[in-house]
PDB file of C-alpha atoms in Angstrom:
ATOM      1  CA  MET A  16      -0.170  -0.133   0.091  1.00 83.00           C
ATOM      2  CA  GLY A  17       1.360   3.900  -0.681  1.00 91.00           C
ATOM      3  CA  ALA A  18       0.066   7.439  -0.185  1.00 93.00           C
ATOM      4  CA  ILE A  19       0.766  10.436  -1.202  1.00 96.00           C
ATOM      5  CA  GLY A  20      -0.967  13.149   0.013  1.00 97.00           C
ATOM      6  CA  PHE A  21      -1.156  17.639   0.518  1.00 97.00           C
ATOM      7  CA  THR A  22      -3.158  19.384   2.961  1.00 97.00           C
ATOM      8  CA  TYR A  23      -4.335  23.011   2.628  1.00 98.00           C
ATOM      9  CA  THR A  24      -6.318  25.462   5.712  1.00 98.00           C
ATOM     10  CA  HIS A  25      -7.340  29.320   5.168  1.00 98.00           C
ATOM     11  CA  PHE A  26      -8.522  30.867   7.795  1.00 97.00           C
ATOM     12  CA  LEU A  27     -12.056  33.128   7.270  1.00 97.00           C
ATOM     13  CA  ASN A  28     -11.438  34.686  10.811  1.00 96.00           C
ATOM     14  CA  SER A  29     -10.734  33.986  14.982  1.00 95.00           C
ATOM     15  CA  GLN A  30     -13.581  31.588  15.050  1.00 96.00           C
ATOM     16  CA  SER A  31     -13.746  29.866  11.276  1.00 97.00           C
ATOM     17  CA  TYR A  32     -11.487  27.703   8.522  1.00 98.00           C
ATOM     18  CA  LEU A  33     -11.603  25.908   5.351  1.00 98.00           C
ATOM     19  CA  LYS A  34      -9.519  23.459   5.254  1.00 98.00           C
ATOM     20  CA  ILE A  35      -8.864  21.184   1.987  1.00 98.00           C
ATOM     21  CA  VAL A  36      -6.344  17.731   1.653  1.00 97.00           C
ATOM     22  CA  GLY A  37      -6.087  15.806  -1.364  1.00 97.00           C
ATOM     23  CA  ALA A  38      -4.548  12.687  -1.735  1.00 97.00           C
ATOM     24  CA  ALA A  39      -4.242   9.246  -3.835  1.00 97.00           C
ATOM     25  CA  VAL A  40      -3.119   6.250  -2.336  1.00 95.00           C
ATOM     26  CA  GLY A  41      -3.342   2.554  -4.157  1.00 95.00           C
ATOM     27  CA  SER A  42      -3.143  -0.914  -2.525  1.00 94.00           C
ATOM     28  CA  ARG A  43      -2.210  -4.295  -4.402  1.00 91.00           C
ATOM     29  CA  VAL A  44      -2.935  -7.668  -2.768  1.00 90.00           C
ATOM     30  CA  ILE A  45      -1.976 -10.967  -3.632  1.00 85.00           C
ATOM     31  CA  ASP A  46      -2.939 -14.251  -1.942  1.00 84.00           C
ATOM     32  CA  ASN A  47      -2.199 -18.250  -3.171  1.00 78.00           C
ATOM     33  CA  ASP A  48      -3.053 -21.379  -2.039  1.00 76.00           C
ATOM     34  CA  ASP A  49      -1.137 -24.166  -2.497  1.00 69.00           C
ATOM     35  CA  THR A  50      -1.888 -28.074  -1.443  1.00 64.00           C
ATOM     36  CA  LEU A  51       0.538 -30.684  -0.036  1.00 56.00           C
ATOM     37  CA  ASN A  52      -1.708 -33.384  -2.303  1.00 58.00           C
ATOM     38  CA  ILE A  53       0.595 -32.808  -5.447  1.00 58.00           C
ATOM     39  CA  ALA A  54      -1.360 -35.446  -7.582  1.00 58.00           C
ATOM     40  CA  SER A  55      -4.161 -32.626  -7.632  1.00 54.00           C
ATOM     41  CA  ILE A  56      -1.741 -29.518  -9.669  1.00 54.00           C
ATOM     42  CA  PRO A  57      -2.721 -28.936 -12.819  1.00 53.00           C
ATOM     43  CA  ARG A  58       0.278 -29.868 -14.934  1.00 52.00           C
ATOM     44  CA  GLU A  59       1.107 -26.867 -16.436  1.00 55.00           C
ATOM     45  CA  ILE A  60       0.312 -23.245 -14.743  1.00 54.00           C
ATOM     46  CA  PRO A  61      -0.868 -19.674 -16.537  1.00 54.00           C
ATOM     47  CA  ASN A  62       1.604 -17.760 -17.185  1.00 52.00           C
ATOM     48  CA  GLU A  63       0.471 -14.840 -15.804  1.00 53.00           C
ATOM     49  CA  VAL A  64       0.596 -16.951 -11.976  1.00 51.00           C
ATOM     50  CA  SER A  65       3.859 -18.410 -12.586  1.00 52.00           C
ATOM     51  CA  ALA A  66       5.351 -15.272 -13.369  1.00 50.00           C
ATOM     52  CA  ILE A  67       3.787 -13.814  -9.485  1.00 50.00           C
ATOM     53  CA  GLU A  68       7.406 -13.811  -7.230  1.00 51.00           C
ATOM     54  CA  GLY A  69       7.057 -16.117  -4.006  1.00 48.00           C
ATOM     55  CA  LEU A  70       4.440 -18.162  -6.259  1.00 50.00           C
ATOM     56  CA  THR A  71       4.515 -21.535  -4.339  1.00 51.00           C
ATOM     57  CA  GLU A  72       5.800 -24.646  -5.903  1.00 56.00           C
ATOM     58  CA  HIS A  73       1.572 -26.611  -5.415  1.00 58.00           C
ATOM     59  CA  PRO A  74      -0.358 -23.697  -6.033  1.00 64.00           C
ATOM     60  CA  ILE A  75      -4.408 -24.568  -5.973  1.00 71.00           C
ATOM     61  CA  ASP A  76      -5.724 -20.612  -5.541  1.00 77.00           C
ATOM     62  CA  PHE A  77      -4.189 -17.328  -7.285  1.00 81.00           C
ATOM     63  CA  GLU A  78      -6.057 -13.978  -6.379  1.00 86.00           C
ATOM     64  CA  ASP A  79      -4.914 -10.641  -7.356  1.00 88.00           C
ATOM     65  CA  TYR A  80      -7.001  -7.285  -6.352  1.00 90.00           C
ATOM     66  CA  ARG A  81      -5.619  -3.890  -7.084  1.00 92.00           C
ATOM     67  CA  ASP A  82      -7.369  -0.532  -6.424  1.00 93.00           C
ATOM     68  CA  SER A  83      -5.996   2.927  -7.011  1.00 95.00           C
ATOM     69  CA  ARG A  84      -8.376   6.320  -5.480  1.00 94.00           C
ATOM     70  CA  PHE A  85      -7.693  10.187  -5.633  1.00 96.00           C
ATOM     71  CA  SER A  86      -9.299  12.247  -3.583  1.00 97.00           C
ATOM     72  CA  THR A  87     -10.491  15.876  -2.302  1.00 97.00           C
ATOM     73  CA  HIS A  88     -12.041  16.163   0.792  1.00 97.00           C
ATOM     74  CA  ILE A  89     -12.868  20.274   0.773  1.00 98.00           C
ATOM     75  CA  PHE A  90     -14.710  21.132   4.762  1.00 98.00           C
ATOM     76  CA  TYR A  91     -15.478  24.444   6.520  1.00 98.00           C
ATOM     77  CA  ASN A  92     -15.532  24.837  10.791  1.00 98.00           C
ATOM     78  CA  ASN A  93     -16.870  27.351  12.718  1.00 97.00           C
ATOM     79  CA  LYS A  94     -16.659  27.517  16.508  1.00 96.00           C
ATOM     80  CA  LEU A  95     -20.111  29.201  17.001  1.00 96.00           C
ATOM     81  CA  SER A  96     -19.444  30.116  20.345  1.00 95.00           C
ATOM     82  CA  LYS A  97     -16.818  28.336  23.947  1.00 94.00           C
ATOM     83  CA  GLN A  98     -19.793  25.287  23.834  1.00 96.00           C
ATOM     84  CA  VAL A  99     -20.834  25.214  20.266  1.00 97.00           C
ATOM     85  CA  ASN A 100     -18.530  24.015  16.698  1.00 97.00           C
ATOM     86  CA  PHE A 101     -19.633  23.549  13.056  1.00 98.00           C
ATOM     87  CA  ARG A 102     -18.418  21.254  10.684  1.00 98.00           C
ATOM     88  CA  ALA A 103     -19.513  20.804   6.873  1.00 98.00           C
ATOM     89  CA  GLY A 104     -18.014  19.270   4.027  1.00 98.00           C
ATOM     90  CA  VAL A 105     -17.653  16.528   1.163  1.00 98.00           C
ATOM     91  CA  LEU A 106     -15.136  14.422  -0.335  1.00 97.00           C
ATOM     92  CA  ALA A 107     -15.196  13.465  -3.476  1.00 97.00           C
ATOM     93  CA  SER A 108     -12.887  10.493  -4.674  1.00 97.00           C
ATOM     94  CA  HIS A 109     -12.038   8.309  -8.332  1.00 97.00           C
ATOM     95  CA  ILE A 110     -12.477   5.027  -7.405  1.00 95.00           C
ATOM     96  CA  GLN A 111      -9.939   2.326  -9.799  1.00 95.00           C
ATOM     97  CA  PHE A 112      -9.786  -1.349  -9.426  1.00 92.00           C
ATOM     98  CA  ALA A 113      -9.076  -4.393 -10.993  1.00 94.00           C
ATOM     99  CA  PHE A 114      -9.402  -7.800  -9.243  1.00 91.00           C
ATOM    100  CA  LYS A 115      -9.341 -11.833 -10.348  1.00 90.00           C
ATOM    101  CA  GLN A 116      -9.283 -14.551  -9.127  1.00 87.00           C
ATOM    102  CA  ASP A 117      -7.936 -18.334 -10.581  1.00 84.00           C
ATOM    103  CA  GLU A 118      -8.554 -21.753  -8.984  1.00 82.00           C
ATOM    104  CA  ILE A 119      -8.057 -25.181  -9.740  1.00 76.00           C
ATOM    105  CA  ASN A 120     -10.403 -26.867 -10.998  1.00 75.00           C
ATOM    106  CA  PHE A 121     -10.348 -31.010  -9.457  1.00 70.00           C
ATOM    107  CA  SER A 122     -11.782 -33.125 -11.562  1.00 73.00           C
ATOM    108  CA  THR A 123     -10.448 -31.445 -15.216  1.00 73.00           C
ATOM    109  CA  GLY A 124      -6.893 -30.154 -13.406  1.00 69.00           C
ATOM    110  CA  GLU A 125      -6.458 -27.623 -15.205  1.00 74.00           C
ATOM    111  CA  PHE A 126      -6.656 -22.969 -13.269  1.00 76.00           C
ATOM    112  CA  GLN A 127      -9.591 -21.660 -14.499  1.00 83.00           C
ATOM    113  CA  THR A 128     -10.667 -17.994 -13.813  1.00 85.00           C
ATOM    114  CA  ARG A 129     -13.393 -17.649 -11.114  1.00 85.00           C
ATOM    115  CA  VAL A 130     -13.457 -13.973 -11.002  1.00 87.00           C
ATOM    116  CA  SER A 131     -12.132 -11.524 -12.929  1.00 90.00           C
ATOM    117  CA  GLY A 132     -13.132  -7.560 -13.516  1.00 91.00           C
ATOM    118  CA  GLU A 133     -11.540  -3.769 -13.693  1.00 93.00           C
ATOM    119  CA  GLY A 134     -13.292  -0.590 -13.811  1.00 93.00           C
ATOM    120  CA  SER A 135     -14.241   2.865 -12.223  1.00 94.00           C
ATOM    121  CA  SER A 136     -16.317   4.529 -10.114  1.00 95.00           C
ATOM    122  CA  GLN A 137     -16.626   8.408  -8.658  1.00 96.00           C
ATOM    123  CA  LEU A 138     -17.725   8.132  -4.706  1.00 96.00           C
ATOM    124  CA  LEU A 139     -19.219  11.172  -3.722  1.00 97.00           C
ATOM    125  CA  GLN A 140     -20.019  12.173   0.477  1.00 97.00           C
ATOM    126  CA  GLY A 141     -21.826  15.174   1.616  1.00 97.00           C
ATOM    127  CA  TYR A 142     -21.616  15.606   5.962  1.00 97.00           C
ATOM    128  CA  ALA A 143     -22.700  18.156   8.229  1.00 98.00           C
ATOM    129  CA  ARG A 144     -22.682  18.068  12.041  1.00 97.00           C
ATOM    130  CA  VAL A 145     -23.267  20.242  15.608  1.00 98.00           C
ATOM    131  CA  ARG A 146     -20.739  19.646  18.600  1.00 97.00           C
ATOM    132  CA  TRP A 147     -22.039  20.721  22.036  1.00 97.00           C
ATOM    133  CA  GLN A 148     -19.886  20.492  25.060  1.00 96.00           C
ATOM    134  CA  PRO A 149     -22.447  21.771  27.386  1.00 95.00           C
ATOM    135  CA  SER A 150     -19.905  20.915  30.264  1.00 94.00           C
ATOM    136  CA  ARG A 151     -16.387  20.288  30.506  1.00 91.00           C
ATOM    137  CA  ARG A 152     -17.128  16.321  30.575  1.00 93.00           C
ATOM    138  CA  LEU A 153     -20.115  16.368  28.557  1.00 95.00           C
ATOM    139  CA  THR A 154     -20.069  16.295  24.855  1.00 96.00           C
ATOM    140  CA  PHE A 155     -23.302  16.251  22.191  1.00 97.00           C
ATOM    141  CA  ASN A 156     -22.791  14.898  17.963  1.00 97.00           C
ATOM    142  CA  ALA A 157     -25.385  15.263  15.833  1.00 97.00           C
ATOM    143  CA  GLY A 158     -25.014  15.795  12.384  1.00 97.00           C
ATOM    144  CA  PHE A 159     -25.416  13.267   9.053  1.00 96.00           C
ATOM    145  CA  HIS A 160     -23.603  12.049   6.356  1.00 96.00           C
ATOM    146  CA  SER A 161     -24.983  10.920   2.551  1.00 97.00           C
ATOM    147  CA  MET A 162     -22.963   9.102   0.091  1.00 96.00           C
ATOM    148  CA  TYR A 163     -23.760   8.339  -4.027  1.00 97.00           C
ATOM    149  CA  LEU A 164     -21.581   6.504  -5.738  1.00 95.00           C
ATOM    150  CA  VAL A 165     -21.878   6.556  -9.734  1.00 96.00           C
ATOM    151  CA  LEU A 166     -21.440   3.433 -10.685  1.00 92.00           C
ATOM    152  CA  ASN A 167     -24.153   2.311 -10.027  1.00 94.00           C
ATOM    153  CA  GLY A 168     -26.931   5.340  -8.890  1.00 95.00           C
ATOM    154  CA  SER A 169     -27.086   3.564  -5.596  1.00 96.00           C
ATOM    155  CA  SER A 170     -27.584   6.828  -2.546  1.00 96.00           C
ATOM    156  CA  SER A 171     -27.817   7.124   1.736  1.00 95.00           C
ATOM    157  CA  LEU A 172     -28.696  10.080   4.362  1.00 96.00           C
ATOM    158  CA  GLU A 173     -27.338   9.143   7.688  1.00 95.00           C
ATOM    159  CA  PRO A 174     -28.479  10.857  10.370  1.00 96.00           C
ATOM    160  CA  ARG A 175     -25.598  10.151  13.403  1.00 95.00           C
ATOM    161  CA  PHE A 176     -25.304  11.072  17.009  1.00 96.00           C
ATOM    162  CA  SER A 177     -23.659  10.482  19.827  1.00 96.00           C
ATOM    163  CA  MET A 178     -23.051  11.411  24.008  1.00 96.00           C
ATOM    164  CA  ASN A 179     -19.912  11.368  25.522  1.00 95.00           C
ATOM    165  CA  TYR A 180     -19.476  11.778  29.277  1.00 95.00           C
ATOM    166  CA  ARG A 181     -15.752  11.561  30.841  1.00 93.00           C
ATOM    167  CA  LEU A 182     -15.534  10.331  33.882  1.00 92.00           C
ATOM    168  CA  SER A 183     -12.271  10.912  34.803  1.00 91.00           C
ATOM    169  CA  ASP A 184      -8.993  11.800  31.931  1.00 88.00           C
ATOM    170  CA  GLN A 185      -8.872   8.229  31.302  1.00 91.00           C
ATOM    171  CA  ASP A 186     -12.558   6.821  32.104  1.00 93.00           C
ATOM    172  CA  ARG A 187     -15.318   8.122  29.048  1.00 92.00           C
ATOM    173  CA  ILE A 188     -18.533   6.636  28.931  1.00 95.00           C
ATOM    174  CA  ALA A 189     -19.834   7.095  25.260  1.00 95.00           C
ATOM    175  CA  VAL A 190     -23.594   6.117  23.609  1.00 95.00           C
ATOM    176  CA  SER A 191     -23.700   6.079  19.617  1.00 93.00           C
ATOM    177  CA  TYR A 192     -25.990   6.000  17.364  1.00 93.00           C
ATOM    178  CA  GLY A 193     -25.944   6.202  13.659  1.00 89.00           C
ATOM    179  CA  LEU A 194     -26.900   4.540  10.624  1.00 80.00           C
ATOM    180  CA  HIS A 195     -24.198   2.785   7.796  1.00 71.00           C
TER     181      HIS A 195
END
């Protein structure tokens, strides 16, 4: 996995600021399963499977998952009073993915592609929340989170709520609710 990013904060006044965060993240997961029963493995291993470094000697399953994401997060934060803070923002991501799973067919002794695909999509998210701290020990958070996945047009709007009570500097009790 690798990541690179940047952040920029612009103070609008002593009570509020605008923050922009950008990131590029990528990962690849390779999984090989093998067997001690060498009589059940294929005589010939496909080139794309045998070319993988660290391949086990008697493979029966091979998985290769790759993804990359380019994201931008912009949010506004305002300290409305000593006790109340408001934050709202949007997060936009472009996601690219590729996946493949080959496994041995024990009846024929040959590798077969079980799953294979690649593509891209965008994920758009928005949120807003208010934090109220009526005392040093008690904090309430309330807000919502929304998502829209361009790939299939699905969307959601999810309420969020939490209460945190500080018993001591080390101990807290928290209650939260949210649809995810």
